[in-house]
Coordinates of C-alpha atoms in Angstrom, one line a residue:
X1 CA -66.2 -36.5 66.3
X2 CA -68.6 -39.1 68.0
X3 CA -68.6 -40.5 71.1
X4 CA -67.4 -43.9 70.0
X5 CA -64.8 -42.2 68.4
X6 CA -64.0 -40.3 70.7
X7 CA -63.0 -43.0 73.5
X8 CA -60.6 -44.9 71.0
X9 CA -57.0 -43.9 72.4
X10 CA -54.0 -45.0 70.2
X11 CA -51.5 -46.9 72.7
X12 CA -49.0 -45.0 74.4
X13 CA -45.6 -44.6 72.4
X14 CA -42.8 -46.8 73.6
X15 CA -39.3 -46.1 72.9
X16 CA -35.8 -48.0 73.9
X17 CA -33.3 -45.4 74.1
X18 CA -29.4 -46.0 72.5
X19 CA -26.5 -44.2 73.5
X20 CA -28.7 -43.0 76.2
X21 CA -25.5 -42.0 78.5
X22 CA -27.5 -40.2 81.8
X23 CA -30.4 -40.5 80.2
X24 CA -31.4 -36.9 78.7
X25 CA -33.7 -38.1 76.3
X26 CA -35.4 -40.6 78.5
X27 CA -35.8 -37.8 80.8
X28 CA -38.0 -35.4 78.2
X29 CA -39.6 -38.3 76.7
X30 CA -41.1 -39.1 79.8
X31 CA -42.5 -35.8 80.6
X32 CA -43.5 -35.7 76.6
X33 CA -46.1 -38.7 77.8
X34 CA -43.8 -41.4 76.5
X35 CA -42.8 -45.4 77.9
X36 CA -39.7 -45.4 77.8
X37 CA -39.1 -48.7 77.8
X38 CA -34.9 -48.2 78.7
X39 CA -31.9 -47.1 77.3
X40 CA -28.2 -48.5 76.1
X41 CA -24.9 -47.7 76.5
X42 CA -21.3 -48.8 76.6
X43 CA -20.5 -46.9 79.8
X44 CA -22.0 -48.7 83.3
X45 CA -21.0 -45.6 84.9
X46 CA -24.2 -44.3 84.0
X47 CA -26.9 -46.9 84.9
X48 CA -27.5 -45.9 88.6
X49 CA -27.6 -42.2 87.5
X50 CA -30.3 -43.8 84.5
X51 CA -32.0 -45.8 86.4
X52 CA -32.6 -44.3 89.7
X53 CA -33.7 -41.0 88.0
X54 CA -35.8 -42.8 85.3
X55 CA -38.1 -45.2 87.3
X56 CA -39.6 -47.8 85.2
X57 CA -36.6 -47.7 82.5
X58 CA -34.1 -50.9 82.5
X59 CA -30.6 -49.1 81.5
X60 CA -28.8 -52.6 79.5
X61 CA -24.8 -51.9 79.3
X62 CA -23.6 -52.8 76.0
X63 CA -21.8 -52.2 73.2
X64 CA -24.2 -51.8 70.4
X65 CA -21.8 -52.9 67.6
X66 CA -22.0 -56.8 69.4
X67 CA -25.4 -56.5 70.3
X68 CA -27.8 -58.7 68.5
X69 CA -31.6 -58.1 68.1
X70 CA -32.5 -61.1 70.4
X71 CA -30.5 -59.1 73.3
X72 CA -33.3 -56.1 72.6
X73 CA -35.9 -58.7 72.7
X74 CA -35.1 -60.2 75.6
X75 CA -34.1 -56.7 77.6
X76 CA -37.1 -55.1 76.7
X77 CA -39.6 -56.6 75.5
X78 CA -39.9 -55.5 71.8
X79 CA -40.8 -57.0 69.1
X80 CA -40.7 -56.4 64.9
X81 CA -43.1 -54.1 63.1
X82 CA -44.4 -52.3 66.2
X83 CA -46.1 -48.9 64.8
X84 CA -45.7 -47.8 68.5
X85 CA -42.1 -48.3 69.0
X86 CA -39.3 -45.2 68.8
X87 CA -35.8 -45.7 68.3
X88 CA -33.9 -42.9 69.6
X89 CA -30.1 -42.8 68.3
X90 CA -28.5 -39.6 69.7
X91 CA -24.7 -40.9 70.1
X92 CA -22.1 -39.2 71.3
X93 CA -20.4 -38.4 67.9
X94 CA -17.6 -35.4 68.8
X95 CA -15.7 -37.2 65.3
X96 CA -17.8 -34.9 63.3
X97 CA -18.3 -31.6 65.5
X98 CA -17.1 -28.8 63.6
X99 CA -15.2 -27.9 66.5
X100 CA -11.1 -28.0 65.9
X101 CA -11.0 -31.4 68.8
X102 CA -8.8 -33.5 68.6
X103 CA -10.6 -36.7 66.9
X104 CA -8.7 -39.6 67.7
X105 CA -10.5 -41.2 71.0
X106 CA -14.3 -40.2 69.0
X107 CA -12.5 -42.0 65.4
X108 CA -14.0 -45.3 66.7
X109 CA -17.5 -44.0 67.3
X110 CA -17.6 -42.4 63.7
X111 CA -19.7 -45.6 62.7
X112 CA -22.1 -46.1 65.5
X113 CA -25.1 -44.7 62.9
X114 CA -24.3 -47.9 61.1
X115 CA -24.7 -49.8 64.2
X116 CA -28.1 -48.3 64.8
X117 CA -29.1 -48.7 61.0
X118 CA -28.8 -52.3 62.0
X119 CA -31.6 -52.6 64.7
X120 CA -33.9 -50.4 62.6
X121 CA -33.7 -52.8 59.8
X122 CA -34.2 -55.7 61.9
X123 CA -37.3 -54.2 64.0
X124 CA -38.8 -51.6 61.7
X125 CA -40.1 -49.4 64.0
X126 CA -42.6 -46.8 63.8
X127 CA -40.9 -43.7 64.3
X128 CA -37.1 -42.9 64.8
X129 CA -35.0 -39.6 66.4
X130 CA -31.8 -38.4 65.2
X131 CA -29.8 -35.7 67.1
X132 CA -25.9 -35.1 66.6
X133 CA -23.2 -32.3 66.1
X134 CA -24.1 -30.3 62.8
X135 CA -21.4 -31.6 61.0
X136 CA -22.7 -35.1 60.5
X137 CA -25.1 -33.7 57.6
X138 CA -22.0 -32.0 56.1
X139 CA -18.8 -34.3 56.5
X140 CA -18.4 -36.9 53.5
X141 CA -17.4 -39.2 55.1
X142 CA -20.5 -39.5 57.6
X143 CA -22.6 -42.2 57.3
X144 CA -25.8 -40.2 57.2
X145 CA -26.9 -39.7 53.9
X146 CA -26.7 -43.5 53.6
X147 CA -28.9 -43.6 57.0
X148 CA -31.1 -41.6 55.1
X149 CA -31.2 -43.8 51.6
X150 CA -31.8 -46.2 53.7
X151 CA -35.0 -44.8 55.7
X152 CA -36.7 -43.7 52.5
X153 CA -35.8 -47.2 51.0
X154 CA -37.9 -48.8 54.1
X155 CA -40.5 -46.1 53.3
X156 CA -39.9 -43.9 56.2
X157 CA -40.8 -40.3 55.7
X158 CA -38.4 -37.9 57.5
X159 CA -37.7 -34.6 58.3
X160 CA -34.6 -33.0 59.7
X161 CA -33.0 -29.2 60.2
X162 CA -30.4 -27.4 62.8
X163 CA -31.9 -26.5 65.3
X164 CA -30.9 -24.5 68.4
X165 CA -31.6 -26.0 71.8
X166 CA -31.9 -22.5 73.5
X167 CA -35.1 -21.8 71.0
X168 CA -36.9 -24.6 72.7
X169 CA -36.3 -23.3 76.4
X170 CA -32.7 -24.8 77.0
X171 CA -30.5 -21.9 78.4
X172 CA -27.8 -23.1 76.1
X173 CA -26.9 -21.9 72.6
X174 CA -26.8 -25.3 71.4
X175 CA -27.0 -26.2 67.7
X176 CA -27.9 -29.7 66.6
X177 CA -28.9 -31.8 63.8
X178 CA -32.3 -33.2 64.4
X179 CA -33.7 -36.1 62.1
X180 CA -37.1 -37.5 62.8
X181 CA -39.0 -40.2 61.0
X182 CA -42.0 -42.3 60.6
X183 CA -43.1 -45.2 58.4
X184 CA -46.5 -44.9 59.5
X185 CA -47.3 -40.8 59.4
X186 CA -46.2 -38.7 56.8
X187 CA -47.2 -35.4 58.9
X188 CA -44.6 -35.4 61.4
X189 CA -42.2 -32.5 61.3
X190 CA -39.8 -30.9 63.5
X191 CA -41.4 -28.1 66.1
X192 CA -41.0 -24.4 65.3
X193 CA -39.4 -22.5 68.1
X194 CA -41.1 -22.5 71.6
X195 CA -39.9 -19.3 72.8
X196 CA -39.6 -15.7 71.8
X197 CA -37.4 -14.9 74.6
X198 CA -34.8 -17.2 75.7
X199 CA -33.7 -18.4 79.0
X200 CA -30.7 -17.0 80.1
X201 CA -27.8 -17.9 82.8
X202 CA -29.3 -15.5 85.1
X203 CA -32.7 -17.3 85.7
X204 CA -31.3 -20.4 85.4
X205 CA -27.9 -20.2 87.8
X206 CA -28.2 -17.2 89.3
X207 CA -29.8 -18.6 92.1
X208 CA -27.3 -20.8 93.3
X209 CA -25.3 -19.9 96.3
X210 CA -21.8 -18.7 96.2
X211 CA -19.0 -20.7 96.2
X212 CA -15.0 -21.3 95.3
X213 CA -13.1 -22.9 93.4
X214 CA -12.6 -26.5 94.4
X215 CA -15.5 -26.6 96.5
X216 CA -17.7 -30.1 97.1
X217 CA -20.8 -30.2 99.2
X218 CA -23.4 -32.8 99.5
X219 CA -24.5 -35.1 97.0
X220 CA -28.0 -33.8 96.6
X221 CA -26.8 -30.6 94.9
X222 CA -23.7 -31.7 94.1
X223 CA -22.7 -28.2 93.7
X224 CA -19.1 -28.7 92.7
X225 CA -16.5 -27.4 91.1
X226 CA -12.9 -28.0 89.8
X227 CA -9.9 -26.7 91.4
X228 CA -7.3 -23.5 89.9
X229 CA -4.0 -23.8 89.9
X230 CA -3.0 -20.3 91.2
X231 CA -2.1 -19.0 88.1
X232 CA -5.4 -20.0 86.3
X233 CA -6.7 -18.3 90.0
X234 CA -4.8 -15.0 88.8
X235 CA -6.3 -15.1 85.1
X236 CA -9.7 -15.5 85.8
X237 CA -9.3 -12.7 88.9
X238 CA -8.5 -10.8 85.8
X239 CA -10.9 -11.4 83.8
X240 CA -13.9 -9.3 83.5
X241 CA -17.2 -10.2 84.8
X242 CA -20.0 -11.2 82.7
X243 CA -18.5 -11.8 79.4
X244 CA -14.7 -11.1 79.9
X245 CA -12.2 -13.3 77.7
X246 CA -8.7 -13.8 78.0
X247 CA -7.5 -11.2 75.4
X248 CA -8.0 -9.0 78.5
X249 CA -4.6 -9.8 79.7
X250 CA -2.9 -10.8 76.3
X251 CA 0.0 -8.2 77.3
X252 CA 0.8 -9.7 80.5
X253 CA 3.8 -11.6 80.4
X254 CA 3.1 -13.8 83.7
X255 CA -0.6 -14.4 82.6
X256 CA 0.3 -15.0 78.8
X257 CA -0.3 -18.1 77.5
X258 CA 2.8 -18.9 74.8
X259 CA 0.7 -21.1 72.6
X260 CA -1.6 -17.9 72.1
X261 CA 1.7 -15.4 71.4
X262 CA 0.7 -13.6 68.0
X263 CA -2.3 -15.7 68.1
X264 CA -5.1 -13.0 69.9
X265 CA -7.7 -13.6 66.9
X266 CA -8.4 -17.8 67.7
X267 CA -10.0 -19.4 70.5
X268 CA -10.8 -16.2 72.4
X269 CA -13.4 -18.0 74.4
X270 CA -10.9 -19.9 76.2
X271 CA -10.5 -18.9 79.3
X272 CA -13.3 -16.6 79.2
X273 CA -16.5 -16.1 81.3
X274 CA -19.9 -16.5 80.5
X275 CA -22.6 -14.0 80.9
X276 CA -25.7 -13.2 82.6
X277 CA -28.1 -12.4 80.6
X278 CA -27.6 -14.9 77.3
X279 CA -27.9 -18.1 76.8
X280 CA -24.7 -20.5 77.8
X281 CA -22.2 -21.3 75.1
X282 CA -22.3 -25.2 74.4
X283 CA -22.2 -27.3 77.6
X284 CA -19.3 -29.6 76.6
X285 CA -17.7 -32.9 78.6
X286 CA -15.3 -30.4 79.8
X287 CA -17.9 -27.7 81.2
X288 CA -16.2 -27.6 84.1
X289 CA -12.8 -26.9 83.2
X290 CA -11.7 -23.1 82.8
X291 CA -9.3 -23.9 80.8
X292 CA -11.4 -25.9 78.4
X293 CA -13.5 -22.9 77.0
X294 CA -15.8 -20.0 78.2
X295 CA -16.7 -21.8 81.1
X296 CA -16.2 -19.2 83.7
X297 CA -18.7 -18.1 85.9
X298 CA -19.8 -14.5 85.1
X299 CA -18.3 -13.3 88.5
X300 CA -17.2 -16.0 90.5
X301 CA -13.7 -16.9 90.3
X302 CA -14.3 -20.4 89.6
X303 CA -15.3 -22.7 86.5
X304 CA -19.2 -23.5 86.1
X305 CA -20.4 -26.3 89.1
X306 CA -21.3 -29.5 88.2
X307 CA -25.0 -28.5 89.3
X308 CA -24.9 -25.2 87.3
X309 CA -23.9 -27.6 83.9
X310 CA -26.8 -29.9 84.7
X311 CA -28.9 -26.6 85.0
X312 CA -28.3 -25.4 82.0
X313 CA -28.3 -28.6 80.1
X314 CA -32.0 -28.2 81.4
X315 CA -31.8 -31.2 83.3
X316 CA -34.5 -30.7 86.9
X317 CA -33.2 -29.7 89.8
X318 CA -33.6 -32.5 91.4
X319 CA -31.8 -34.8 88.9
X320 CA -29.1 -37.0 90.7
X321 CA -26.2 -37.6 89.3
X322 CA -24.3 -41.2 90.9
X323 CA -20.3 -40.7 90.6
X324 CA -17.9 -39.5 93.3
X325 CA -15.8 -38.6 89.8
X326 CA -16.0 -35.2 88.6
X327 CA -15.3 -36.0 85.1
X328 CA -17.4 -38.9 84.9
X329 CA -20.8 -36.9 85.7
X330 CA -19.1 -34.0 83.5
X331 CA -19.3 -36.5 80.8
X332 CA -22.9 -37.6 81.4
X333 CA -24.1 -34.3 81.6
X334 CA -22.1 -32.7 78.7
X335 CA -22.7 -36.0 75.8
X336 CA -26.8 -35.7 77.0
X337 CA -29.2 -34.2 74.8
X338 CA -31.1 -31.5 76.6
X339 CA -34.1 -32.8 78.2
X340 CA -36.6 -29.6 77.3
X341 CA -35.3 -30.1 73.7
X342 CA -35.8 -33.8 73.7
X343 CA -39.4 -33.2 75.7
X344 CA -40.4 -30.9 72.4
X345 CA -39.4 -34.0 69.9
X346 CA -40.9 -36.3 72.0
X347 CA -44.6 -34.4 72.0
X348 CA -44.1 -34.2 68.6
X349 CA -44.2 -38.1 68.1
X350 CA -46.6 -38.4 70.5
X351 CA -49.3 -35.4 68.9
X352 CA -48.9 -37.6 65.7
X353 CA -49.1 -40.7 67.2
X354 CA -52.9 -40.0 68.5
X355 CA -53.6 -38.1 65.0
X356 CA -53.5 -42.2 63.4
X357 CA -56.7 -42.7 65.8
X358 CA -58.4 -40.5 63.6
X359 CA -57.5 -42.6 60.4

């Protein structure tokens, strides 16, 4: 390579974040060397806790189905046909999880892919990032494979797979669909696993200092947790450490929950505690409810911390969530996409990015 050559750098990517809820994505694009220029969403809860932890990035609250490209424009500065420019459009899309949820809040957010189909087609950017619940690629009724007509239509080349967020350092058992796509690189693919040996809760929790159940300290930690109603107090006191479930007390008629009667086979993680040395099951919204999955602490009596969710949504220790609400910053830490998985995408785009210098 000469010298000339050599001293030609390709501009730096810039990418407007949608759904971008506390701002997972922005967070590992950032430390992937990308401008993110700022992020959307419908919920204004989250724009101190965006902003204030993403310096430089303009959080616009909106909802993207009345959004028109001249709002984009005028928010961030953007402009059609930029080769530099990445769309991210990671919504919040529990209508298609393959969990048994109930579906009927997440029904109207079944179509936000349609929404962002919309601002691609307008602007055209150079690359684009998908990540949802696997189903998405299965349900026939999701909008995806029309997404993806479309891309290919607009001469986008794409790749996409499930991939497991604790393969790329997140201490989460996590699986995800991940699209990504570029009109002006056919090379870019999704990473191979970073790590032979995953992080576990241990080294990512076990640190932490002990407390109980319905504990609050500071805001700088924000080490809290959810109260037990003395029963649920009594179930997780006897419930094993480090991986026990509630089958352990199926027999006890005070403990018993009726609507499991007969039922020992389903939803055995309820109620249950996490262990050590694994990854964490999925961090949901509802992380921090016992009651809600197996999100007990492997010997604690007490549901995961709002801190200890961050954690293991791989968000940095020093990540500051805004709300006095405990279900609020539940919710922006459970709907985010990982930041070390997002940080792994986002080096992607940028490793191909400089590769066009070279053209």
């Amino acid at each position: 390579m000469s010298q000339k050559l050599a001293q030609v750098k390709k501009p730096i990517l810039k990418a407007v974040d949608f759904f971008c809820c506390s701002g997972g994505v922005t967070n590992g694009f950032k430390k992937a060397g990308i401008k993110v220029l700022g992020g959307i969403d419908v919920e204004g809860a989250y724009k101190e806790t965006y902003e204030k932890n993403n310096k430089g990035s303009k959080f616009l609250e909106a909802d993207i189905a009345k959004l028109q490209p001249k709002d984009l424009i005028s928010a961030f500065g953007i402009s059609r046909n930029m080769d530099d420019l990445v769309f991210v459009g990671c919504s919040p899309c529990q209508y298609y999880t393959n969990l048994k949820t109930d579906k009927t809040k997440s029904s109207e957010s079944r179509l936000l892919l349609e929404d962002f189909q919309r601002f691609v087609a307008y602007f055209n950017p150079g690359f684009i990032f998908v990540e949802n619940v696997p189903g998405l690629e299965t349900k026939e009724e999701s909008p995806l494979s029309y997404f993806k007509q479309f891309l290919k239509s607009k001469n986008y080349t794409l790749d996409e797979s499930i991939v497991n967020a604790a393969d790329y350092n997140v201490p989460q058992s996590r699986r995800r669909y991940v699209l990504i796509a570029s009109r002006v690189t056919n090379k870019l693919k999704i990473p191979k696993p970073t790590n032979k040996t995953k992080n576990t809760v241990r080294s990512t929790i076990g640190h932490l200092p002990q407390i109980k159940a319905g504990h609050k300290d500071g805001k700088e930690l924000m080490h809290w947790t959810a109260g037990l109603a003395p029963i649920n107090l009594k179930r997780i006191q006897n419930t094993s450490h480090d991986g026990g479930n509630r089958l352990e007390w199926k027999d006890d008629k005070e403990l018993q929950l009726k609507c499991y009667e007969g039922r020992d086979s389903i939803f055995s993680d309820v109620y249950g505690r996490i262990y050590w040395d694994y990854p964490a099951p999925t961090i949901t919204t509802k992380f921090n409810s016992f009651t809600n999955g197996r999100f007990g602490h492997p010997e604690q009596d007490r549901a995961l911390s709002l801190r200890e969710g961050a954690l293991l949504q791989s968000f940095p220790s020093d990540y500051k969530f805004y709300s006095d609400n405990m279900g609020i910053v539940a919710r922006m830490i459970g709907n985010a996409v990982p930041p070390k998985l997002a940080m792994v995408i986002g080096s992607e785009l940028v490793k191909r990015n400089r590769e066009l210098t070279l053209l």
